[in-house]
PDB file of C-alpha atoms in Angstrom:
ATOM      1  CA  UNK A   1     103.278  79.168 142.963  1.00  0.00           C
ATOM      2  CA  UNK A   2      99.929  81.026 141.751  1.00  0.00           C
ATOM      3  CA  UNK A   3      98.096  80.671 139.146  1.00  0.00           C
ATOM      4  CA  UNK A   4      97.674  82.063 135.678  1.00  0.00           C
ATOM      5  CA  UNK A   5      95.821  85.436 135.751  1.00  0.00           C
ATOM      6  CA  UNK A   6      94.235  87.950 133.148  1.00  0.00           C
ATOM      7  CA  UNK A   7      92.687  91.234 133.481  1.00  0.00           C
ATOM      8  CA  UNK A   8      91.020  94.351 131.706  1.00  0.00           C
ATOM      9  CA  UNK A   9      91.738  97.872 132.618  1.00  0.00           C
ATOM     10  CA  UNK A  10      90.636 101.645 130.962  1.00  0.00           C
ATOM     11  CA  UNK A  11      92.998 104.295 131.208  1.00  0.00           C
ATOM     12  CA  UNK A  12      91.019 108.073 129.880  1.00  0.00           C
ATOM     13  CA  UNK A  13      92.459 109.898 128.131  1.00  0.00           C
ATOM     14  CA  UNK A  14      93.025 113.679 129.985  1.00  0.00           C
ATOM     15  CA  UNK A  15      92.150 112.898 133.022  1.00  0.00           C
ATOM     16  CA  UNK A  16      94.195 113.412 134.855  1.00  0.00           C
ATOM     17  CA  UNK A  17      93.036 113.478 137.914  1.00  0.00           C
ATOM     18  CA  UNK A  18      93.119 109.276 137.747  1.00  0.00           C
ATOM     19  CA  UNK A  19      96.486 108.732 135.736  1.00  0.00           C
ATOM     20  CA  UNK A  20      98.062 106.178 137.935  1.00  0.00           C
ATOM     21  CA  UNK A  21      95.133 104.459 139.329  1.00  0.00           C
ATOM     22  CA  UNK A  22      95.232 101.744 136.915  1.00  0.00           C
ATOM     23  CA  UNK A  23      98.792 100.811 137.616  1.00  0.00           C
ATOM     24  CA  UNK A  24      97.984 101.193 141.766  1.00  0.00           C
ATOM     25  CA  UNK A  25      95.625  98.747 140.511  1.00  0.00           C
ATOM     26  CA  UNK A  26      98.001  96.733 138.896  1.00  0.00           C
ATOM     27  CA  UNK A  27     100.491  96.244 141.240  1.00  0.00           C
ATOM     28  CA  UNK A  28      98.716  95.129 144.091  1.00  0.00           C
ATOM     29  CA  UNK A  29      96.883  92.506 142.054  1.00  0.00           C
ATOM     30  CA  UNK A  30     101.075  91.436 141.702  1.00  0.00           C
ATOM     31  CA  UNK A  31     101.164  91.709 145.343  1.00  0.00           C
ATOM     32  CA  UNK A  32      98.076  89.658 146.241  1.00  0.00           C
ATOM     33  CA  UNK A  33      99.445  87.089 143.883  1.00  0.00           C
ATOM     34  CA  UNK A  34     102.702  86.298 145.866  1.00  0.00           C
ATOM     35  CA  UNK A  35     105.103  88.455 142.715  1.00  0.00           C
ATOM     36  CA  UNK A  36     108.290  88.814 143.510  1.00  0.00           C
ATOM     37  CA  UNK A  37     108.275  92.254 144.934  1.00  0.00           C
ATOM     38  CA  UNK A  38     110.629  93.796 141.858  1.00  0.00           C
ATOM     39  CA  UNK A  39     109.368  91.923 139.601  1.00  0.00           C
ATOM     40  CA  UNK A  40     106.447  93.413 141.050  1.00  0.00           C
ATOM     41  CA  UNK A  41     108.695  97.263 140.626  1.00  0.00           C
ATOM     42  CA  UNK A  42     108.885  96.393 137.028  1.00  0.00           C
ATOM     43  CA  UNK A  43     106.212  96.142 136.045  1.00  0.00           C
ATOM     44  CA  UNK A  44     104.325  97.962 137.913  1.00  0.00           C
ATOM     45  CA  UNK A  45     106.737 101.455 136.531  1.00  0.00           C
ATOM     46  CA  UNK A  46     106.347  99.959 132.528  1.00  0.00           C
ATOM     47  CA  UNK A  47     102.323 100.206 133.374  1.00  0.00           C
ATOM     48  CA  UNK A  48     102.465 103.400 134.500  1.00  0.00           C
ATOM     49  CA  UNK A  49     104.716 105.324 131.734  1.00  0.00           C
ATOM     50  CA  UNK A  50     103.094 103.435 130.092  1.00  0.00           C
ATOM     51  CA  UNK A  51      99.107 105.121 131.285  1.00  0.00           C
ATOM     52  CA  UNK A  52     100.549 108.483 131.367  1.00  0.00           C
ATOM     53  CA  UNK A  53     100.964 108.466 127.881  1.00  0.00           C
ATOM     54  CA  UNK A  54      97.672 107.261 127.464  1.00  0.00           C
ATOM     55  CA  UNK A  55      96.527 110.031 129.381  1.00  0.00           C
ATOM     56  CA  UNK A  56      98.937 112.540 128.088  1.00  0.00           C
ATOM     57  CA  UNK A  57      98.159 111.503 124.968  1.00  0.00           C
ATOM     58  CA  UNK A  58      95.785 109.314 123.821  1.00  0.00           C
ATOM     59  CA  UNK A  59      91.937 109.075 123.796  1.00  0.00           C
ATOM     60  CA  UNK A  60      91.270 106.509 125.402  1.00  0.00           C
ATOM     61  CA  UNK A  61      93.437 102.672 126.138  1.00  0.00           C
ATOM     62  CA  UNK A  62      92.348  99.137 127.534  1.00  0.00           C
ATOM     63  CA  UNK A  63      96.399  97.351 129.766  1.00  0.00           C
ATOM     64  CA  UNK A  64      95.054  94.071 129.480  1.00  0.00           C
ATOM     65  CA  UNK A  65      97.966  92.848 132.072  1.00  0.00           C
ATOM     66  CA  UNK A  66      98.294  88.721 131.880  1.00  0.00           C
ATOM     67  CA  UNK A  67      99.922  87.022 135.141  1.00  0.00           C
ATOM     68  CA  UNK A  68     101.585  83.652 134.339  1.00  0.00           C
ATOM     69  CA  UNK A  69     104.112  81.164 136.644  1.00  0.00           C
ATOM     70  CA  UNK A  70     106.286  82.370 134.141  1.00  0.00           C
ATOM     71  CA  UNK A  71     106.104  85.665 133.337  1.00  0.00           C
ATOM     72  CA  UNK A  72     104.039  88.958 133.398  1.00  0.00           C
ATOM     73  CA  UNK A  73     102.916  90.513 130.369  1.00  0.00           C
ATOM     74  CA  UNK A  74     100.835  93.666 130.252  1.00  0.00           C
ATOM     75  CA  UNK A  75      99.691  94.770 126.495  1.00  0.00           C
ATOM     76  CA  UNK A  76      98.440  98.784 125.945  1.00  0.00           C
ATOM     77  CA  UNK A  77      96.116  99.138 123.263  1.00  0.00           C
ATOM     78  CA  UNK A  78      95.273 102.794 122.165  1.00  0.00           C
ATOM     79  CA  UNK A  79      93.098 104.945 120.426  1.00  0.00           C
ATOM     80  CA  UNK A  80      94.786 108.386 119.561  1.00  0.00           C
ATOM     81  CA  UNK A  81      97.301 110.506 117.555  1.00  0.00           C
ATOM     82  CA  UNK A  82      99.944 108.016 117.696  1.00  0.00           C
ATOM     83  CA  UNK A  83     103.736 108.324 117.171  1.00  0.00           C
ATOM     84  CA  UNK A  84     104.473 108.544 113.544  1.00  0.00           C
ATOM     85  CA  UNK A  85     108.535 108.655 114.259  1.00  0.00           C
ATOM     86  CA  UNK A  86     109.547 105.878 116.457  1.00  0.00           C
ATOM     87  CA  UNK A  87     112.680 105.281 116.314  1.00  0.00           C
ATOM     88  CA  UNK A  88     112.548 109.494 117.736  1.00  0.00           C
ATOM     89  CA  UNK A  89     110.644 108.888 120.335  1.00  0.00           C
ATOM     90  CA  UNK A  90     112.538 105.883 121.799  1.00  0.00           C
ATOM     91  CA  UNK A  91     115.236 108.610 122.064  1.00  0.00           C
ATOM     92  CA  UNK A  92     116.259 109.317 125.552  1.00  0.00           C
ATOM     93  CA  UNK A  93     115.188 113.964 125.889  1.00  0.00           C
ATOM     94  CA  UNK A  94     112.617 113.218 122.977  1.00  0.00           C
ATOM     95  CA  UNK A  95     109.046 114.684 123.448  1.00  0.00           C
ATOM     96  CA  UNK A  96     106.280 115.898 122.134  1.00  0.00           C
ATOM     97  CA  UNK A  97     104.805 117.032 125.662  1.00  0.00           C
ATOM     98  CA  UNK A  98     103.130 120.698 126.752  1.00  0.00           C
ATOM     99  CA  UNK A  99     103.495 122.975 130.013  1.00  0.00           C
ATOM    100  CA  UNK A 100     100.725 121.489 131.459  1.00  0.00           C
ATOM    101  CA  UNK A 101     102.509 117.448 131.358  1.00  0.00           C
ATOM    102  CA  UNK A 102     105.757 118.599 131.949  1.00  0.00           C
ATOM    103  CA  UNK A 103     104.359 120.601 135.608  1.00  0.00           C
ATOM    104  CA  UNK A 104     103.161 116.916 137.003  1.00  0.00           C
ATOM    105  CA  UNK A 105     106.931 115.651 136.669  1.00  0.00           C
ATOM    106  CA  UNK A 106     106.613 114.157 132.415  1.00  0.00           C
ATOM    107  CA  UNK A 107     106.922 114.549 130.079  1.00  0.00           C
ATOM    108  CA  UNK A 108     110.377 114.784 129.584  1.00  0.00           C
ATOM    109  CA  UNK A 109     110.811 112.000 126.574  1.00  0.00           C
ATOM    110  CA  UNK A 110     112.006 109.314 128.916  1.00  0.00           C
ATOM    111  CA  UNK A 111     108.484 107.588 128.502  1.00  0.00           C
ATOM    112  CA  UNK A 112     108.873 104.655 126.321  1.00  0.00           C
ATOM    113  CA  UNK A 113     112.963 103.823 126.965  1.00  0.00           C
ATOM    114  CA  UNK A 114     112.058 103.682 131.114  1.00  0.00           C
ATOM    115  CA  UNK A 115     109.811 101.561 129.801  1.00  0.00           C
ATOM    116  CA  UNK A 116     112.291  99.077 128.416  1.00  0.00           C
ATOM    117  CA  UNK A 117     114.755  99.428 130.031  1.00  0.00           C
ATOM    118  CA  UNK A 118     112.700  97.290 132.728  1.00  0.00           C
ATOM    119  CA  UNK A 119     111.824  94.975 130.376  1.00  0.00           C
ATOM    120  CA  UNK A 120     112.697  91.248 128.979  1.00  0.00           C
ATOM    121  CA  UNK A 121     110.779  91.631 125.464  1.00  0.00           C
ATOM    122  CA  UNK A 122     109.252  94.835 124.796  1.00  0.00           C
ATOM    123  CA  UNK A 123     107.104  95.618 121.111  1.00  0.00           C
ATOM    124  CA  UNK A 124     105.509  99.250 120.357  1.00  0.00           C
ATOM    125  CA  UNK A 125     104.232 100.026 116.345  1.00  0.00           C
ATOM    126  CA  UNK A 126     101.652 102.692 115.713  1.00  0.00           C
ATOM    127  CA  UNK A 127      99.568 104.317 113.480  1.00  0.00           C
ATOM    128  CA  UNK A 128      99.430 107.960 112.235  1.00  0.00           C
ATOM    129  CA  UNK A 129      95.545 108.508 113.353  1.00  0.00           C
ATOM    130  CA  UNK A 130      94.351 105.393 114.669  1.00  0.00           C
ATOM    131  CA  UNK A 131      96.532 104.552 117.383  1.00  0.00           C
ATOM    132  CA  UNK A 132      99.976 102.833 119.736  1.00  0.00           C
ATOM    133  CA  UNK A 133      99.803  99.116 120.974  1.00  0.00           C
ATOM    134  CA  UNK A 134     102.226  98.074 123.343  1.00  0.00           C
ATOM    135  CA  UNK A 135     103.457  95.052 124.500  1.00  0.00           C
ATOM    136  CA  UNK A 136     105.672  94.632 127.519  1.00  0.00           C
ATOM    137  CA  UNK A 137     107.066  90.771 129.213  1.00  0.00           C
ATOM    138  CA  UNK A 138     108.725  90.499 131.981  1.00  0.00           C
ATOM    139  CA  UNK A 139     110.333  87.137 132.864  1.00  0.00           C
ATOM    140  CA  UNK A 140     109.345  85.266 135.987  1.00  0.00           C
ATOM    141  CA  UNK A 141     111.542  83.121 135.483  1.00  0.00           C
TER     142      UNK A 141
ATOM    143  CA  UNK B   1     118.267 112.471 140.255  1.00  0.00           C
ATOM    144  CA  UNK B   2     120.090 112.966 142.474  1.00  0.00           C
ATOM    145  CA  UNK B   3     121.468 109.521 144.341  1.00  0.00           C
ATOM    146  CA  UNK B   4     123.207 110.684 147.053  1.00  0.00           C
ATOM    147  CA  UNK B   5     124.423 107.768 149.599  1.00  0.00           C
ATOM    148  CA  UNK B   6     123.518 104.018 150.959  1.00  0.00           C
ATOM    149  CA  UNK B   7     123.280 104.272 153.981  1.00  0.00           C
ATOM    150  CA  UNK B   8     121.400 101.505 156.916  1.00  0.00           C
ATOM    151  CA  UNK B   9     121.242 104.176 159.663  1.00  0.00           C
ATOM    152  CA  UNK B  10     119.354 107.156 159.147  1.00  0.00           C
ATOM    153  CA  UNK B  11     115.040 106.497 159.865  1.00  0.00           C
ATOM    154  CA  UNK B  12     112.759 109.592 158.593  1.00  0.00           C
ATOM    155  CA  UNK B  13     112.734 110.542 161.966  1.00  0.00           C
ATOM    156  CA  UNK B  14     116.321 111.896 162.054  1.00  0.00           C
ATOM    157  CA  UNK B  15     115.209 113.238 158.188  1.00  0.00           C
ATOM    158  CA  UNK B  16     113.147 115.474 160.259  1.00  0.00           C
ATOM    159  CA  UNK B  17     115.467 116.550 162.791  1.00  0.00           C
ATOM    160  CA  UNK B  18     117.694 117.243 160.768  1.00  0.00           C
ATOM    161  CA  UNK B  19     115.445 119.190 157.664  1.00  0.00           C
ATOM    162  CA  UNK B  20     113.245 120.631 160.661  1.00  0.00           C
ATOM    163  CA  UNK B  21     110.889 119.407 158.907  1.00  0.00           C
ATOM    164  CA  UNK B  22     106.615 118.917 159.714  1.00  0.00           C
ATOM    165  CA  UNK B  23     105.423 115.592 159.125  1.00  0.00           C
ATOM    166  CA  UNK B  24     102.062 116.312 156.472  1.00  0.00           C
ATOM    167  CA  UNK B  25     101.557 112.964 156.222  1.00  0.00           C
ATOM    168  CA  UNK B  26     103.079 109.965 158.806  1.00  0.00           C
ATOM    169  CA  UNK B  27     102.003 108.113 162.580  1.00  0.00           C
ATOM    170  CA  UNK B  28     105.870 105.523 162.254  1.00  0.00           C
ATOM    171  CA  UNK B  29     108.500 107.403 161.847  1.00  0.00           C
ATOM    172  CA  UNK B  30     111.316 104.225 162.392  1.00  0.00           C
ATOM    173  CA  UNK B  31     110.703 103.722 158.962  1.00  0.00           C
ATOM    174  CA  UNK B  32     114.814 103.598 157.640  1.00  0.00           C
ATOM    175  CA  UNK B  33     116.057 104.986 154.253  1.00  0.00           C
ATOM    176  CA  UNK B  34     117.829 102.942 151.905  1.00  0.00           C
ATOM    177  CA  UNK B  35     119.257 106.201 149.503  1.00  0.00           C
ATOM    178  CA  UNK B  36     118.400 109.623 149.501  1.00  0.00           C
ATOM    179  CA  UNK B  37     117.229 111.373 146.073  1.00  0.00           C
ATOM    180  CA  UNK B  38     116.169 114.506 144.628  1.00  0.00           C
ATOM    181  CA  UNK B  39     114.156 115.334 141.621  1.00  0.00           C
ATOM    182  CA  UNK B  40     111.213 116.703 139.895  1.00  0.00           C
ATOM    183  CA  UNK B  41     110.957 115.134 137.114  1.00  0.00           C
ATOM    184  CA  UNK B  42     109.090 111.177 137.883  1.00  0.00           C
ATOM    185  CA  UNK B  43     110.451 109.647 135.156  1.00  0.00           C
ATOM    186  CA  UNK B  44     114.005 109.546 136.063  1.00  0.00           C
ATOM    187  CA  UNK B  45     112.377 109.248 139.804  1.00  0.00           C
ATOM    188  CA  UNK B  46     111.028 106.223 138.185  1.00  0.00           C
ATOM    189  CA  UNK B  47     114.399 104.747 136.189  1.00  0.00           C
ATOM    190  CA  UNK B  48     116.324 105.891 139.151  1.00  0.00           C
ATOM    191  CA  UNK B  49     115.188 104.986 142.550  1.00  0.00           C
ATOM    192  CA  UNK B  50     115.877 102.053 144.317  1.00  0.00           C
ATOM    193  CA  UNK B  51     112.985 100.453 147.004  1.00  0.00           C
ATOM    194  CA  UNK B  52     112.873 102.391 150.299  1.00  0.00           C
ATOM    195  CA  UNK B  53     114.672 105.412 148.186  1.00  0.00           C
ATOM    196  CA  UNK B  54     113.438 109.112 150.177  1.00  0.00           C
ATOM    197  CA  UNK B  55     112.295 111.699 147.599  1.00  0.00           C
ATOM    198  CA  UNK B  56     113.739 115.124 148.118  1.00  0.00           C
ATOM    199  CA  UNK B  57     111.191 117.384 145.168  1.00  0.00           C
ATOM    200  CA  UNK B  58     109.854 120.428 144.651  1.00  0.00           C
ATOM    201  CA  UNK B  59     107.225 119.269 142.635  1.00  0.00           C
ATOM    202  CA  UNK B  60     103.427 119.617 144.256  1.00  0.00           C
ATOM    203  CA  UNK B  61     101.606 117.212 142.257  1.00  0.00           C
ATOM    204  CA  UNK B  62      99.240 114.218 143.307  1.00  0.00           C
ATOM    205  CA  UNK B  63     101.459 112.323 140.345  1.00  0.00           C
ATOM    206  CA  UNK B  64     104.675 112.944 143.219  1.00  0.00           C
ATOM    207  CA  UNK B  65     102.608 110.209 145.162  1.00  0.00           C
ATOM    208  CA  UNK B  66     101.590 107.863 142.532  1.00  0.00           C
ATOM    209  CA  UNK B  67     105.461 107.817 141.829  1.00  0.00           C
ATOM    210  CA  UNK B  68     106.942 107.350 145.403  1.00  0.00           C
ATOM    211  CA  UNK B  69     103.156 103.800 145.414  1.00  0.00           C
ATOM    212  CA  UNK B  70     104.350 102.973 142.329  1.00  0.00           C
ATOM    213  CA  UNK B  71     108.366 103.384 143.178  1.00  0.00           C
ATOM    214  CA  UNK B  72     107.738 101.909 147.241  1.00  0.00           C
ATOM    215  CA  UNK B  73     110.047 104.638 148.210  1.00  0.00           C
ATOM    216  CA  UNK B  74     110.157 104.949 152.042  1.00  0.00           C
ATOM    217  CA  UNK B  75     108.850 109.060 151.977  1.00  0.00           C
ATOM    218  CA  UNK B  76     108.551 112.409 150.196  1.00  0.00           C
ATOM    219  CA  UNK B  77     110.624 115.733 151.422  1.00  0.00           C
ATOM    220  CA  UNK B  78     108.991 118.484 150.002  1.00  0.00           C
ATOM    221  CA  UNK B  79     111.092 121.233 150.067  1.00  0.00           C
ATOM    222  CA  UNK B  80     111.178 125.300 150.016  1.00  0.00           C
ATOM    223  CA  UNK B  81     108.164 124.656 152.142  1.00  0.00           C
ATOM    224  CA  UNK B  82     105.113 124.330 149.339  1.00  0.00           C
ATOM    225  CA  UNK B  83     102.963 123.198 150.859  1.00  0.00           C
ATOM    226  CA  UNK B  84     101.344 120.116 149.093  1.00  0.00           C
ATOM    227  CA  UNK B  85      97.426 119.905 149.249  1.00  0.00           C
ATOM    228  CA  UNK B  86      94.265 118.292 150.952  1.00  0.00           C
ATOM    229  CA  UNK B  87      94.157 115.867 147.302  1.00  0.00           C
ATOM    230  CA  UNK B  88      98.139 115.019 147.348  1.00  0.00           C
ATOM    231  CA  UNK B  89      97.952 114.547 151.630  1.00  0.00           C
ATOM    232  CA  UNK B  90      94.555 112.768 151.341  1.00  0.00           C
ATOM    233  CA  UNK B  91      96.117 110.119 148.796  1.00  0.00           C
ATOM    234  CA  UNK B  92      99.188 110.057 150.810  1.00  0.00           C
ATOM    235  CA  UNK B  93      97.240 108.588 153.764  1.00  0.00           C
ATOM    236  CA  UNK B  94      95.348 106.613 151.473  1.00  0.00           C
ATOM    237  CA  UNK B  95      98.471 104.818 150.555  1.00  0.00           C
ATOM    238  CA  UNK B  96     100.453 105.059 153.119  1.00  0.00           C
ATOM    239  CA  UNK B  97     103.029 107.206 151.973  1.00  0.00           C
ATOM    240  CA  UNK B  98     104.664 109.525 154.380  1.00  0.00           C
ATOM    241  CA  UNK B  99     105.172 113.193 153.460  1.00  0.00           C
ATOM    242  CA  UNK B 100     107.259 115.835 155.207  1.00  0.00           C
ATOM    243  CA  UNK B 101     107.446 119.801 154.792  1.00  0.00           C
ATOM    244  CA  UNK B 102     110.967 121.741 155.079  1.00  0.00           C
ATOM    245  CA  UNK B 103     112.084 124.990 153.953  1.00  0.00           C
ATOM    246  CA  UNK B 104     115.814 124.702 153.497  1.00  0.00           C
ATOM    247  CA  UNK B 105     115.886 124.527 148.776  1.00  0.00           C
ATOM    248  CA  UNK B 106     117.263 121.275 147.627  1.00  0.00           C
ATOM    249  CA  UNK B 107     120.307 121.669 146.969  1.00  0.00           C
ATOM    250  CA  UNK B 108     120.667 122.350 150.911  1.00  0.00           C
ATOM    251  CA  UNK B 109     118.332 119.800 152.060  1.00  0.00           C
ATOM    252  CA  UNK B 110     120.159 118.019 149.879  1.00  0.00           C
ATOM    253  CA  UNK B 111     123.734 119.004 151.503  1.00  0.00           C
ATOM    254  CA  UNK B 112     122.508 118.188 155.101  1.00  0.00           C
ATOM    255  CA  UNK B 113     120.922 114.392 155.025  1.00  0.00           C
ATOM    256  CA  UNK B 114     124.556 113.585 152.558  1.00  0.00           C
ATOM    257  CA  UNK B 115     126.028 115.098 155.397  1.00  0.00           C
ATOM    258  CA  UNK B 116     124.205 113.060 157.901  1.00  0.00           C
ATOM    259  CA  UNK B 117     124.305 109.367 156.045  1.00  0.00           C
ATOM    260  CA  UNK B 118     128.232 109.738 155.226  1.00  0.00           C
ATOM    261  CA  UNK B 119     128.677 110.246 159.008  1.00  0.00           C
ATOM    262  CA  UNK B 120     126.857 107.361 159.569  1.00  0.00           C
ATOM    263  CA  UNK B 121     129.091 105.617 157.773  1.00  0.00           C
TER     264      UNK B 121
END
């Protein structure tokens, strides 16, 4: 069993060229720590969708990865426009994406539902004009 | 994202032959294709694919390769003769994601692979 591990990653808004790099690094880290491949895949999908959200909508964001023998948690805090209606944003298909975001294959209103689907614990809270804070826990045991 | 079928019996080399595809990245075509899916929406791929899925897509973007890495896909086939740029191919090379290109349309490519997989059962 691996030791506890913690790391912080920065994500820059509108940096489409590097979108996904942080999540790839997180995935590599989890693999290196010997986390079960199914768990690695779930965390990577959560991280990637959340990273894309920061790139697409926010000014900047931080991703805090924490790995313990019991679970993997991700905290994604961004500075950005926030989400006025969280219940609406959680509905599959609801989106405020631009044409540019859709051309990359995202922005179809699936991100947050995809994140929730892969999470054992999911918490989101947002303040308009300030930003959004997302917490996800994926259990290892 | 449409999941076509499960198979343990076709490889990327078979896929190249079936789709008359060009290999744009990847040296080892003995990789087994667990399942085939067709999608232009990456969130659908993240939601529906399994480890080892081969993705057929008409979407040409570096995010296709990132998605393949994140979701443990076995490879990507760009359909309708779409040519991925150098940036996409160098990311694929760096990430070890096999990439094929076919002139077939998505529907035709999916249909041929569906038939091949079904016959192998």
